Amino acid sequence: MKSKNLVSLFVAAIFLVLAATGLLIYFGQGSHIVDHTHAWFGMLFVTAAIFHIVNNWSSLVGYSRNRRTGSLQKELILPILVAIVFAAGIGFDVPVFNKLANAGKNWVRGNKPRPESMPQTKVDSIAYAVEVAYASAYSKGDTAALATVMNSKTALLTEAGTLLHGSDVQQNLLKRTTPEVVQTKVTNAEALDDQLIVVRGTLTGASTPSVYTHVLREQDKKWRIVAAQQAYPSVQ
């Protein structure tokens, strides 16, 4: 088995996948699977490209330098200029590059209006359901139910300024010896986009009443608290 042939075929196969997923993303047809496929095959492409360069180093040097004089070949100038122009244009957000980056999505979408934000009634309904589920799970000391609305990685900033995570809250529930019934009251819920909602409200029934801010994100078609902050009313 010839290593050069194998590496070249790997590069070609990976490039086809990258090209397909890249076009899907460019024309606004990406998804979680497409994005991850593109990212992972990008890493594979870098690895395969390194082997390809090593296997063909002498040929690349021959393409780049004149064997008799040792000077750079004219053919090397164009790729370098193109790379510099595109890198600078993208880095400095030159309008033409910005338009080019969105041309695919705009072409597919045409003159269709952008989808409107989530209706406020739906936002309020989601916020109410999550907060009720959170208060119920916490009051009952049900860590399994709590995990459905607040996973172990959820960041929580307490009134005292201590940073906890969802796993800490679950451990505290397991250590609790006396019941602590709490209630939440939503005062405001705002959708930042179709998958992100900020909820503000009050927490009562605990040893010290407090106000809170919860950040809700839709994950696997279920809304969860991904970040939270609690403060004393006079501080908020």
JSON list of C-alpha atoms in Angstrom, two decimals:
[
{"chain": "A", "resi": 1, "resn": "MET", "atom": "CA", "xyz": [0.00, 0.00, 0.00]},
{"chain": "A", "resi": 2, "resn": "LYS", "atom": "CA", "xyz": [1.53, 3.31, -1.08]},
{"chain": "A", "resi": 3, "resn": "SER", "atom": "CA", "xyz": [1.33, 5.99, 1.60]},
{"chain": "A", "resi": 4, "resn": "LYS", "atom": "CA", "xyz": [1.19, 8.84, -0.92]},
{"chain": "A", "resi": 5, "resn": "ASN", "atom": "CA", "xyz": [-1.80, 7.31, -2.68]},
{"chain": "A", "resi": 6, "resn": "LEU", "atom": "CA", "xyz": [-3.55, 6.61, 0.62]},
{"chain": "A", "resi": 7, "resn": "VAL", "atom": "CA", "xyz": [-3.04, 10.15, 1.95]},
{"chain": "A", "resi": 8, "resn": "SER", "atom": "CA", "xyz": [-4.12, 11.74, -1.33]},
{"chain": "A", "resi": 9, "resn": "LEU", "atom": "CA", "xyz": [-7.33, 9.69, -1.36]},
{"chain": "A", "resi": 10, "resn": "PHE", "atom": "CA", "xyz": [-7.98, 10.60, 2.27]},
{"chain": "A", "resi": 11, "resn": "VAL", "atom": "CA", "xyz": [-7.56, 14.30, 1.45]},
{"chain": "A", "resi": 12, "resn": "ALA", "atom": "CA", "xyz": [-9.93, 13.98, -1.52]},
{"chain": "A", "resi": 13, "resn": "ALA", "atom": "CA", "xyz": [-12.62, 12.12, 0.47]},
{"chain": "A", "resi": 14, "resn": "ILE", "atom": "CA", "xyz": [-12.46, 14.51, 3.42]},
{"chain": "A", "resi": 15, "resn": "PHE", "atom": "CA", "xyz": [-12.52, 17.50, 1.07]},
{"chain": "A", "resi": 16, "resn": "LEU", "atom": "CA", "xyz": [-15.77, 16.27, -0.52]},
{"chain": "A", "resi": 17, "resn": "VAL", "atom": "CA", "xyz": [-17.46, 16.10, 2.89]},
{"chain": "A", "resi": 18, "resn": "LEU", "atom": "CA", "xyz": [-16.09, 19.53, 3.86]},
{"chain": "A", "resi": 19, "resn": "ALA", "atom": "CA", "xyz": [-17.29, 21.00, 0.58]},
{"chain": "A", "resi": 20, "resn": "ALA", "atom": "CA", "xyz": [-20.79, 19.54, 1.00]},
{"chain": "A", "resi": 21, "resn": "THR", "atom": "CA", "xyz": [-21.22, 20.66, 4.62]},
{"chain": "A", "resi": 22, "resn": "GLY", "atom": "CA", "xyz": [-19.61, 24.03, 3.88]},
{"chain": "A", "resi": 23, "resn": "LEU", "atom": "CA", "xyz": [-22.11, 24.71, 1.09]},
{"chain": "A", "resi": 24, "resn": "LEU", "atom": "CA", "xyz": [-25.01, 23.69, 3.35]},
{"chain": "A", "resi": 25, "resn": "ILE", "atom": "CA", "xyz": [-23.83, 26.14, 6.03]},
{"chain": "A", "resi": 26, "resn": "TYR", "atom": "CA", "xyz": [-23.19, 28.90, 3.46]},
{"chain": "A", "resi": 27, "resn": "PHE", "atom": "CA", "xyz": [-26.71, 28.61, 2.07]},
{"chain": "A", "resi": 28, "resn": "GLY", "atom": "CA", "xyz": [-28.24, 28.62, 5.55]},
{"chain": "A", "resi": 29, "resn": "GLN", "atom": "CA", "xyz": [-29.12, 24.92, 5.63]},
{"chain": "A", "resi": 30, "resn": "GLY", "atom": "CA", "xyz": [-26.87, 24.01, 8.53]},
{"chain": "A", "resi": 31, "resn": "SER", "atom": "CA", "xyz": [-27.89, 22.07, 11.61]},
{"chain": "A", "resi": 32, "resn": "HIS", "atom": "CA", "xyz": [-26.26, 20.66, 14.72]},
{"chain": "A", "resi": 33, "resn": "ILE", "atom": "CA", "xyz": [-25.17, 17.55, 12.81]},
{"chain": "A", "resi": 34, "resn": "VAL", "atom": "CA", "xyz": [-23.93, 19.54, 9.79]},
{"chain": "A", "resi": 35, "resn": "ASP", "atom": "CA", "xyz": [-21.94, 21.95, 12.00]},
{"chain": "A", "resi": 36, "resn": "HIS", "atom": "CA", "xyz": [-20.31, 19.15, 13.97]},
{"chain": "A", "resi": 37, "resn": "THR", "atom": "CA", "xyz": [-19.56, 17.15, 10.83]},
{"chain": "A", "resi": 38, "resn": "HIS", "atom": "CA", "xyz": [-17.92, 20.20, 9.26]},
{"chain": "A", "resi": 39, "resn": "ALA", "atom": "CA", "xyz": [-15.85, 20.88, 12.39]},
{"chain": "A", "resi": 40, "resn": "TRP", "atom": "CA", "xyz": [-14.63, 17.30, 12.84]},
{"chain": "A", "resi": 41, "resn": "PHE", "atom": "CA", "xyz": [-13.84, 16.79, 9.16]},
{"chain": "A", "resi": 42, "resn": "GLY", "atom": "CA", "xyz": [-11.99, 20.10, 9.27]},
{"chain": "A", "resi": 43, "resn": "MET", "atom": "CA", "xyz": [-9.71, 18.61, 11.94]},
{"chain": "A", "resi": 44, "resn": "LEU", "atom": "CA", "xyz": [-9.30, 15.45, 9.86]},
{"chain": "A", "resi": 45, "resn": "PHE", "atom": "CA", "xyz": [-8.48, 17.57, 6.83]},
{"chain": "A", "resi": 46, "resn": "VAL", "atom": "CA", "xyz": [-5.73, 19.42, 8.73]},
{"chain": "A", "resi": 47, "resn": "THR", "atom": "CA", "xyz": [-4.23, 16.10, 9.82]},
{"chain": "A", "resi": 48, "resn": "ALA", "atom": "CA", "xyz": [-4.40, 14.61, 6.32]},
{"chain": "A", "resi": 49, "resn": "ALA", "atom": "CA", "xyz": [-3.02, 17.82, 4.81]},
{"chain": "A", "resi": 50, "resn": "ILE", "atom": "CA", "xyz": [0.03, 17.67, 7.09]},
{"chain": "A", "resi": 51, "resn": "PHE", "atom": "CA", "xyz": [0.81, 14.13, 5.90]},
{"chain": "A", "resi": 52, "resn": "HIS", "atom": "CA", "xyz": [0.18, 15.24, 2.32]},
{"chain": "A", "resi": 53, "resn": "ILE", "atom": "CA", "xyz": [2.62, 18.13, 2.65]},
{"chain": "A", "resi": 54, "resn": "VAL", "atom": "CA", "xyz": [5.26, 15.88, 4.23]},
{"chain": "A", "resi": 55, "resn": "ASN", "atom": "CA", "xyz": [4.90, 13.29, 1.46]},
{"chain": "A", "resi": 56, "resn": "ASN", "atom": "CA", "xyz": [5.10, 15.93, -1.27]},
{"chain": "A", "resi": 57, "resn": "TRP", "atom": "CA", "xyz": [7.53, 18.37, 0.33]},
{"chain": "A", "resi": 58, "resn": "SER", "atom": "CA", "xyz": [10.14, 18.13, -2.43]},
{"chain": "A", "resi": 59, "resn": "SER", "atom": "CA", "xyz": [7.51, 18.76, -5.10]},
{"chain": "A", "resi": 60, "resn": "LEU", "atom": "CA", "xyz": [6.11, 21.78, -3.23]},
{"chain": "A", "resi": 61, "resn": "VAL", "atom": "CA", "xyz": [9.60, 23.23, -2.87]},
{"chain": "A", "resi": 62, "resn": "GLY", "atom": "CA", "xyz": [10.09, 22.70, -6.59]},
{"chain": "A", "resi": 63, "resn": "TYR", "atom": "CA", "xyz": [6.86, 24.56, -7.33]},
{"chain": "A", "resi": 64, "resn": "SER", "atom": "CA", "xyz": [7.88, 27.44, -5.06]},
{"chain": "A", "resi": 65, "resn": "ARG", "atom": "CA", "xyz": [11.52, 28.02, -6.00]},
{"chain": "A", "resi": 66, "resn": "ASN", "atom": "CA", "xyz": [13.47, 28.14, -9.22]},
{"chain": "A", "resi": 67, "resn": "ARG", "atom": "CA", "xyz": [15.93, 25.24, -9.08]},
{"chain": "A", "resi": 68, "resn": "ARG", "atom": "CA", "xyz": [18.63, 27.11, -10.94]},
{"chain": "A", "resi": 69, "resn": "THR", "atom": "CA", "xyz": [18.52, 30.53, -9.27]},
{"chain": "A", "resi": 70, "resn": "GLY", "atom": "CA", "xyz": [16.81, 29.64, -5.96]},
{"chain": "A", "resi": 71, "resn": "SER", "atom": "CA", "xyz": [14.44, 32.61, -6.31]},
{"chain": "A", "resi": 72, "resn": "LEU", "atom": "CA", "xyz": [10.71, 32.37, -5.63]},
{"chain": "A", "resi": 73, "resn": "GLN", "atom": "CA", "xyz": [8.54, 31.32, -8.53]},
{"chain": "A", "resi": 74, "resn": "LYS", "atom": "CA", "xyz": [6.00, 33.80, -9.87]},
{"chain": "A", "resi": 75, "resn": "GLU", "atom": "CA", "xyz": [3.27, 31.17, -9.41]},
{"chain": "A", "resi": 76, "resn": "LEU", "atom": "CA", "xyz": [3.71, 31.48, -5.62]},
{"chain": "A", "resi": 77, "resn": "ILE", "atom": "CA", "xyz": [2.83, 35.18, -5.56]},
{"chain": "A", "resi": 78, "resn": "LEU", "atom": "CA", "xyz": [-0.84, 34.83, -6.59]},
{"chain": "A", "resi": 79, "resn": "PRO", "atom": "CA", "xyz": [-1.84, 32.32, -3.85]},
{"chain": "A", "resi": 80, "resn": "ILE", "atom": "CA", "xyz": [-0.08, 34.46, -1.23]},
{"chain": "A", "resi": 81, "resn": "LEU", "atom": "CA", "xyz": [-1.81, 37.64, -2.42]},
{"chain": "A", "resi": 82, "resn": "VAL", "atom": "CA", "xyz": [-5.23, 35.96, -2.49]},
{"chain": "A", "resi": 83, "resn": "ALA", "atom": "CA", "xyz": [-4.72, 34.62, 1.05]},
{"chain": "A", "resi": 84, "resn": "ILE", "atom": "CA", "xyz": [-3.63, 38.06, 2.34]},
{"chain": "A", "resi": 85, "resn": "VAL", "atom": "CA", "xyz": [-6.52, 39.90, 0.66]},
{"chain": "A", "resi": 86, "resn": "PHE", "atom": "CA", "xyz": [-9.16, 37.49, 1.97]},
{"chain": "A", "resi": 87, "resn": "ALA", "atom": "CA", "xyz": [-7.65, 37.34, 5.48]},
{"chain": "A", "resi": 88, "resn": "ALA", "atom": "CA", "xyz": [-7.49, 41.15, 5.68]},
{"chain": "A", "resi": 89, "resn": "GLY", "atom": "CA", "xyz": [-10.96, 41.61, 4.19]},
{"chain": "A", "resi": 90, "resn": "ILE", "atom": "CA", "xyz": [-12.55, 39.16, 6.62]},
{"chain": "A", "resi": 91, "resn": "GLY", "atom": "CA", "xyz": [-10.53, 40.39, 9.60]},
{"chain": "A", "resi": 92, "resn": "PHE", "atom": "CA", "xyz": [-11.41, 44.07, 9.02]},
{"chain": "A", "resi": 93, "resn": "ASP", "atom": "CA", "xyz": [-15.01, 43.22, 8.06]},
{"chain": "A", "resi": 94, "resn": "VAL", "atom": "CA", "xyz": [-14.79, 44.96, 4.69]},
{"chain": "A", "resi": 95, "resn": "PRO", "atom": "CA", "xyz": [-18.40, 45.41, 3.38]},
{"chain": "A", "resi": 96, "resn": "VAL", "atom": "CA", "xyz": [-17.87, 43.37, 0.23]},
{"chain": "A", "resi": 97, "resn": "PHE", "atom": "CA", "xyz": [-16.66, 40.39, 2.27]},
{"chain": "A", "resi": 98, "resn": "ASN", "atom": "CA", "xyz": [-19.55, 40.78, 4.69]},
{"chain": "A", "resi": 99, "resn": "LYS", "atom": "CA", "xyz": [-22.01, 40.73, 1.77]},
{"chain": "A", "resi": 100, "resn": "LEU", "atom": "CA", "xyz": [-20.25, 37.74, 0.25]},
{"chain": "A", "resi": 101, "resn": "ALA", "atom": "CA", "xyz": [-20.46, 35.82, 3.52]},
{"chain": "A", "resi": 102, "resn": "ASN", "atom": "CA", "xyz": [-24.25, 36.28, 3.64]},
{"chain": "A", "resi": 103, "resn": "ALA", "atom": "CA", "xyz": [-24.96, 36.05, -0.08]},
{"chain": "A", "resi": 104, "resn": "GLY", "atom": "CA", "xyz": [-25.80, 32.34, 0.06]},
{"chain": "A", "resi": 105, "resn": "LYS", "atom": "CA", "xyz": [-28.33, 32.69, 2.89]},
{"chain": "A", "resi": 106, "resn": "ASN", "atom": "CA", "xyz": [-29.89, 35.77, 1.28]},
{"chain": "A", "resi": 107, "resn": "TRP", "atom": "CA", "xyz": [-30.18, 34.01, -2.08]},
{"chain": "A", "resi": 108, "resn": "VAL", "atom": "CA", "xyz": [-31.97, 31.01, -0.57]},
{"chain": "A", "resi": 109, "resn": "ARG", "atom": "CA", "xyz": [-34.21, 33.16, 1.61]},
{"chain": "A", "resi": 110, "resn": "GLY", "atom": "CA", "xyz": [-34.92, 35.63, -1.19]},
{"chain": "A", "resi": 111, "resn": "ASN", "atom": "CA", "xyz": [-37.31, 38.38, -0.16]},
{"chain": "A", "resi": 112, "resn": "LYS", "atom": "CA", "xyz": [-38.89, 36.32, 2.58]},
{"chain": "A", "resi": 113, "resn": "PRO", "atom": "CA", "xyz": [-39.07, 38.28, 5.84]},
{"chain": "A", "resi": 114, "resn": "ARG", "atom": "CA", "xyz": [-37.03, 37.06, 8.76]},
{"chain": "A", "resi": 115, "resn": "PRO", "atom": "CA", "xyz": [-39.07, 34.98, 11.20]},
{"chain": "A", "resi": 116, "resn": "GLU", "atom": "CA", "xyz": [-40.55, 37.07, 13.97]},
{"chain": "A", "resi": 117, "resn": "SER", "atom": "CA", "xyz": [-39.47, 36.55, 17.53]},
{"chain": "A", "resi": 118, "resn": "MET", "atom": "CA", "xyz": [-41.37, 34.19, 19.77]},
{"chain": "A", "resi": 119, "resn": "PRO", "atom": "CA", "xyz": [-44.84, 35.47, 20.76]},
{"chain": "A", "resi": 120, "resn": "GLN", "atom": "CA", "xyz": [-44.90, 36.90, 24.29]},
{"chain": "A", "resi": 121, "resn": "THR", "atom": "CA", "xyz": [-47.70, 34.55, 25.31]},
{"chain": "A", "resi": 122, "resn": "LYS", "atom": "CA", "xyz": [-45.49, 31.58, 24.46]},
{"chain": "A", "resi": 123, "resn": "VAL", "atom": "CA", "xyz": [-42.53, 33.12, 26.29]},
{"chain": "A", "resi": 124, "resn": "ASP", "atom": "CA", "xyz": [-44.65, 33.64, 29.41]},
{"chain": "A", "resi": 125, "resn": "SER", "atom": "CA", "xyz": [-46.00, 30.10, 29.21]},
{"chain": "A", "resi": 126, "resn": "ILE", "atom": "CA", "xyz": [-42.52, 28.57, 28.94]},
{"chain": "A", "resi": 127, "resn": "ALA", "atom": "CA", "xyz": [-41.17, 30.72, 31.78]},
{"chain": "A", "resi": 128, "resn": "TYR", "atom": "CA", "xyz": [-44.11, 29.86, 34.06]},
{"chain": "A", "resi": 129, "resn": "ALA", "atom": "CA", "xyz": [-43.82, 26.11, 33.37]},
{"chain": "A", "resi": 130, "resn": "VAL", "atom": "CA", "xyz": [-40.06, 26.00, 34.01]},
{"chain": "A", "resi": 131, "resn": "GLU", "atom": "CA", "xyz": [-40.28, 28.08, 37.21]},
{"chain": "A", "resi": 132, "resn": "VAL", "atom": "CA", "xyz": [-43.14, 26.00, 38.61]},
{"chain": "A", "resi": 133, "resn": "ALA", "atom": "CA", "xyz": [-41.23, 22.78, 37.84]},
{"chain": "A", "resi": 134, "resn": "TYR", "atom": "CA", "xyz": [-38.10, 24.21, 39.49]},
{"chain": "A", "resi": 135, "resn": "ALA", "atom": "CA", "xyz": [-39.93, 25.30, 42.66]},
{"chain": "A", "resi": 136, "resn": "SER", "atom": "CA", "xyz": [-41.80, 22.00, 42.91]},
{"chain": "A", "resi": 137, "resn": "ALA", "atom": "CA", "xyz": [-38.65, 19.87, 42.51]},
{"chain": "A", "resi": 138, "resn": "TYR", "atom": "CA", "xyz": [-36.70, 21.99, 44.99]},
{"chain": "A", "resi": 139, "resn": "SER", "atom": "CA", "xyz": [-39.50, 21.96, 47.58]},
{"chain": "A", "resi": 140, "resn": "LYS", "atom": "CA", "xyz": [-39.87, 18.17, 47.35]},
{"chain": "A", "resi": 141, "resn": "GLY", "atom": "CA", "xyz": [-36.12, 17.58, 47.38]},
{"chain": "A", "resi": 142, "resn": "ASP", "atom": "CA", "xyz": [-36.54, 15.63, 44.14]},
{"chain": "A", "resi": 143, "resn": "THR", "atom": "CA", "xyz": [-33.10, 15.75, 42.53]},
{"chain": "A", "resi": 144, "resn": "ALA", "atom": "CA", "xyz": [-34.24, 13.74, 39.49]},
{"chain": "A", "resi": 145, "resn": "ALA", "atom": "CA", "xyz": [-37.01, 16.23, 38.75]},
{"chain": "A", "resi": 146, "resn": "LEU", "atom": "CA", "xyz": [-34.67, 19.14, 39.40]},
{"chain": "A", "resi": 147, "resn": "ALA", "atom": "CA", "xyz": [-32.16, 17.72, 36.89]},
{"chain": "A", "resi": 148, "resn": "THR", "atom": "CA", "xyz": [-34.79, 17.98, 34.14]},
{"chain": "A", "resi": 149, "resn": "VAL", "atom": "CA", "xyz": [-34.89, 21.79, 34.50]},
{"chain": "A", "resi": 150, "resn": "MET", "atom": "CA", "xyz": [-31.41, 22.49, 35.92]},
{"chain": "A", "resi": 151, "resn": "ASN", "atom": "CA", "xyz": [-28.57, 20.21, 34.88]},
{"chain": "A", "resi": 152, "resn": "SER", "atom": "CA", "xyz": [-25.34, 19.65, 36.81]},
{"chain": "A", "resi": 153, "resn": "LYS", "atom": "CA", "xyz": [-23.44, 22.31, 34.81]},
{"chain": "A", "resi": 154, "resn": "THR", "atom": "CA", "xyz": [-25.90, 25.15, 35.43]},
{"chain": "A", "resi": 155, "resn": "ALA", "atom": "CA", "xyz": [-24.06, 28.13, 36.94]},
{"chain": "A", "resi": 156, "resn": "LEU", "atom": "CA", "xyz": [-25.73, 29.76, 39.97]},
{"chain": "A", "resi": 157, "resn": "LEU", "atom": "CA", "xyz": [-24.52, 32.98, 41.62]},
{"chain": "A", "resi": 158, "resn": "THR", "atom": "CA", "xyz": [-25.95, 33.17, 45.14]},
{"chain": "A", "resi": 159, "resn": "GLU", "atom": "CA", "xyz": [-26.89, 36.22, 47.20]},
{"chain": "A", "resi": 160, "resn": "ALA", "atom": "CA", "xyz": [-23.55, 35.96, 49.00]},
{"chain": "A", "resi": 161, "resn": "GLY", "atom": "CA", "xyz": [-21.66, 36.05, 45.70]},
{"chain": "A", "resi": 162, "resn": "THR", "atom": "CA", "xyz": [-20.78, 32.34, 45.79]},
{"chain": "A", "resi": 163, "resn": "LEU", "atom": "CA", "xyz": [-20.69, 30.56, 42.45]},
{"chain": "A", "resi": 164, "resn": "LEU", "atom": "CA", "xyz": [-22.40, 27.17, 42.56]},
{"chain": "A", "resi": 165, "resn": "HIS", "atom": "CA", "xyz": [-23.41, 24.67, 39.92]},
{"chain": "A", "resi": 166, "resn": "GLY", "atom": "CA", "xyz": [-26.49, 22.55, 39.47]},
{"chain": "A", "resi": 167, "resn": "SER", "atom": "CA", "xyz": [-24.64, 19.56, 40.94]},
{"chain": "A", "resi": 168, "resn": "ASP", "atom": "CA", "xyz": [-24.04, 21.55, 44.16]},
{"chain": "A", "resi": 169, "resn": "VAL", "atom": "CA", "xyz": [-27.74, 22.37, 44.44]},
{"chain": "A", "resi": 170, "resn": "GLN", "atom": "CA", "xyz": [-28.59, 18.70, 44.00]},
{"chain": "A", "resi": 171, "resn": "GLN", "atom": "CA", "xyz": [-26.08, 17.69, 46.69]},
{"chain": "A", "resi": 172, "resn": "ASN", "atom": "CA", "xyz": [-27.52, 20.28, 49.06]},
{"chain": "A", "resi": 173, "resn": "LEU", "atom": "CA", "xyz": [-30.99, 18.83, 48.54]},
{"chain": "A", "resi": 174, "resn": "LEU", "atom": "CA", "xyz": [-29.74, 15.35, 49.43]},
{"chain": "A", "resi": 175, "resn": "LYS", "atom": "CA", "xyz": [-28.18, 16.70, 52.65]},
{"chain": "A", "resi": 176, "resn": "ARG", "atom": "CA", "xyz": [-31.29, 18.64, 53.66]},
{"chain": "A", "resi": 177, "resn": "THR", "atom": "CA", "xyz": [-32.91, 17.33, 56.85]},
{"chain": "A", "resi": 178, "resn": "THR", "atom": "CA", "xyz": [-35.95, 19.62, 57.01]},
{"chain": "A", "resi": 179, "resn": "PRO", "atom": "CA", "xyz": [-38.30, 20.50, 54.12]},
{"chain": "A", "resi": 180, "resn": "GLU", "atom": "CA", "xyz": [-38.02, 23.92, 52.56]},
{"chain": "A", "resi": 181, "resn": "VAL", "atom": "CA", "xyz": [-41.02, 24.86, 50.46]},
{"chain": "A", "resi": 182, "resn": "VAL", "atom": "CA", "xyz": [-40.31, 27.67, 48.03]},
{"chain": "A", "resi": 183, "resn": "GLN", "atom": "CA", "xyz": [-42.43, 29.51, 45.50]},
{"chain": "A", "resi": 184, "resn": "THR", "atom": "CA", "xyz": [-41.42, 31.47, 42.43]},
{"chain": "A", "resi": 185, "resn": "LYS", "atom": "CA", "xyz": [-43.28, 34.38, 40.91]},
{"chain": "A", "resi": 186, "resn": "VAL", "atom": "CA", "xyz": [-42.32, 35.51, 37.42]},
{"chain": "A", "resi": 187, "resn": "THR", "atom": "CA", "xyz": [-42.27, 39.29, 37.07]},
{"chain": "A", "resi": 188, "resn": "ASN", "atom": "CA", "xyz": [-40.77, 39.49, 33.59]},
{"chain": "A", "resi": 189, "resn": "ALA", "atom": "CA", "xyz": [-39.83, 37.09, 30.80]},
{"chain": "A", "resi": 190, "resn": "GLU", "atom": "CA", "xyz": [-38.05, 38.15, 27.62]},
{"chain": "A", "resi": 191, "resn": "ALA", "atom": "CA", "xyz": [-37.01, 36.08, 24.60]},
{"chain": "A", "resi": 192, "resn": "LEU", "atom": "CA", "xyz": [-33.56, 36.98, 23.27]},
{"chain": "A", "resi": 193, "resn": "ASP", "atom": "CA", "xyz": [-34.06, 34.56, 20.38]},
{"chain": "A", "resi": 194, "resn": "ASP", "atom": "CA", "xyz": [-36.02, 31.38, 19.66]},
{"chain": "A", "resi": 195, "resn": "GLN", "atom": "CA", "xyz": [-33.84, 29.34, 22.01]},
{"chain": "A", "resi": 196, "resn": "LEU", "atom": "CA", "xyz": [-32.99, 31.78, 24.79]},
{"chain": "A", "resi": 197, "resn": "ILE", "atom": "CA", "xyz": [-35.26, 33.37, 27.41]},
{"chain": "A", "resi": 198, "resn": "VAL", "atom": "CA", "xyz": [-34.34, 35.59, 30.37]},
{"chain": "A", "resi": 199, "resn": "VAL", "atom": "CA", "xyz": [-36.71, 35.31, 33.34]},
{"chain": "A", "resi": 200, "resn": "ARG", "atom": "CA", "xyz": [-36.82, 37.65, 36.34]},
{"chain": "A", "resi": 201, "resn": "GLY", "atom": "CA", "xyz": [-38.89, 36.97, 39.41]},
{"chain": "A", "resi": 202, "resn": "THR", "atom": "CA", "xyz": [-39.10, 36.61, 43.18]},
{"chain": "A", "resi": 203, "resn": "LEU", "atom": "CA", "xyz": [-38.38, 33.58, 45.34]},
{"chain": "A", "resi": 204, "resn": "THR", "atom": "CA", "xyz": [-40.36, 33.26, 48.56]},
{"chain": "A", "resi": 205, "resn": "GLY", "atom": "CA", "xyz": [-40.72, 30.61, 51.25]},
{"chain": "A", "resi": 206, "resn": "ALA", "atom": "CA", "xyz": [-36.97, 30.22, 51.69]},
{"chain": "A", "resi": 207, "resn": "SER", "atom": "CA", "xyz": [-35.15, 31.34, 54.83]},
{"chain": "A", "resi": 208, "resn": "THR", "atom": "CA", "xyz": [-34.51, 34.70, 53.14]},
{"chain": "A", "resi": 209, "resn": "PRO", "atom": "CA", "xyz": [-36.73, 35.94, 50.28]},
{"chain": "A", "resi": 210, "resn": "SER", "atom": "CA", "xyz": [-34.79, 36.94, 47.21]},
{"chain": "A", "resi": 211, "resn": "VAL", "atom": "CA", "xyz": [-35.13, 38.03, 43.62]},
{"chain": "A", "resi": 212, "resn": "TYR", "atom": "CA", "xyz": [-33.69, 35.96, 40.81]},
{"chain": "A", "resi": 213, "resn": "THR", "atom": "CA", "xyz": [-32.72, 36.00, 37.17]},
{"chain": "A", "resi": 214, "resn": "HIS", "atom": "CA", "xyz": [-32.83, 32.73, 35.26]},
{"chain": "A", "resi": 215, "resn": "VAL", "atom": "CA", "xyz": [-31.51, 32.19, 31.76]},
{"chain": "A", "resi": 216, "resn": "LEU", "atom": "CA", "xyz": [-33.49, 29.48, 29.96]},
{"chain": "A", "resi": 217, "resn": "ARG", "atom": "CA", "xyz": [-32.24, 27.67, 26.89]},
{"chain": "A", "resi": 218, "resn": "GLU", "atom": "CA", "xyz": [-33.98, 25.10, 24.75]},
{"chain": "A", "resi": 219, "resn": "GLN", "atom": "CA", "xyz": [-31.91, 21.91, 24.71]},
{"chain": "A", "resi": 220, "resn": "ASP", "atom": "CA", "xyz": [-33.12, 18.73, 23.01]},
{"chain": "A", "resi": 221, "resn": "LYS", "atom": "CA", "xyz": [-36.61, 20.25, 22.67]},
{"chain": "A", "resi": 222, "resn": "LYS", "atom": "CA", "xyz": [-36.82, 20.92, 26.41]},
{"chain": "A", "resi": 223, "resn": "TRP", "atom": "CA", "xyz": [-36.34, 24.23, 28.20]},
{"chain": "A", "resi": 224, "resn": "ARG", "atom": "CA", "xyz": [-33.80, 24.27, 31.03]},
{"chain": "A", "resi": 225, "resn": "ILE", "atom": "CA", "xyz": [-32.20, 26.79, 33.37]},
{"chain": "A", "resi": 226, "resn": "VAL", "atom": "CA", "xyz": [-28.60, 27.17, 32.16]},
{"chain": "A", "resi": 227, "resn": "ALA", "atom": "CA", "xyz": [-27.58, 30.13, 34.35]},
{"chain": "A", "resi": 228, "resn": "ALA", "atom": "CA", "xyz": [-29.06, 31.79, 37.43]},
{"chain": "A", "resi": 229, "resn": "GLN", "atom": "CA", "xyz": [-28.45, 34.66, 39.80]},
{"chain": "A", "resi": 230, "resn": "GLN", "atom": "CA", "xyz": [-30.08, 35.34, 43.14]},
{"chain": "A", "resi": 231, "resn": "ALA", "atom": "CA", "xyz": [-29.90, 38.59, 45.09]},
{"chain": "A", "resi": 232, "resn": "TYR", "atom": "CA", "xyz": [-31.52, 40.24, 48.07]},
{"chain": "A", "resi": 233, "resn": "PRO", "atom": "CA", "xyz": [-34.35, 42.59, 47.00]},
{"chain": "A", "resi": 234, "resn": "SER", "atom": "CA", "xyz": [-32.49, 45.70, 48.14]},
{"chain": "A", "resi": 235, "resn": "VAL", "atom": "CA", "xyz": [-29.44, 44.70, 46.04]},
{"chain": "A", "resi": 236, "resn": "GLN", "atom": "CA", "xyz": [-31.23, 43.84, 42.80]}
]
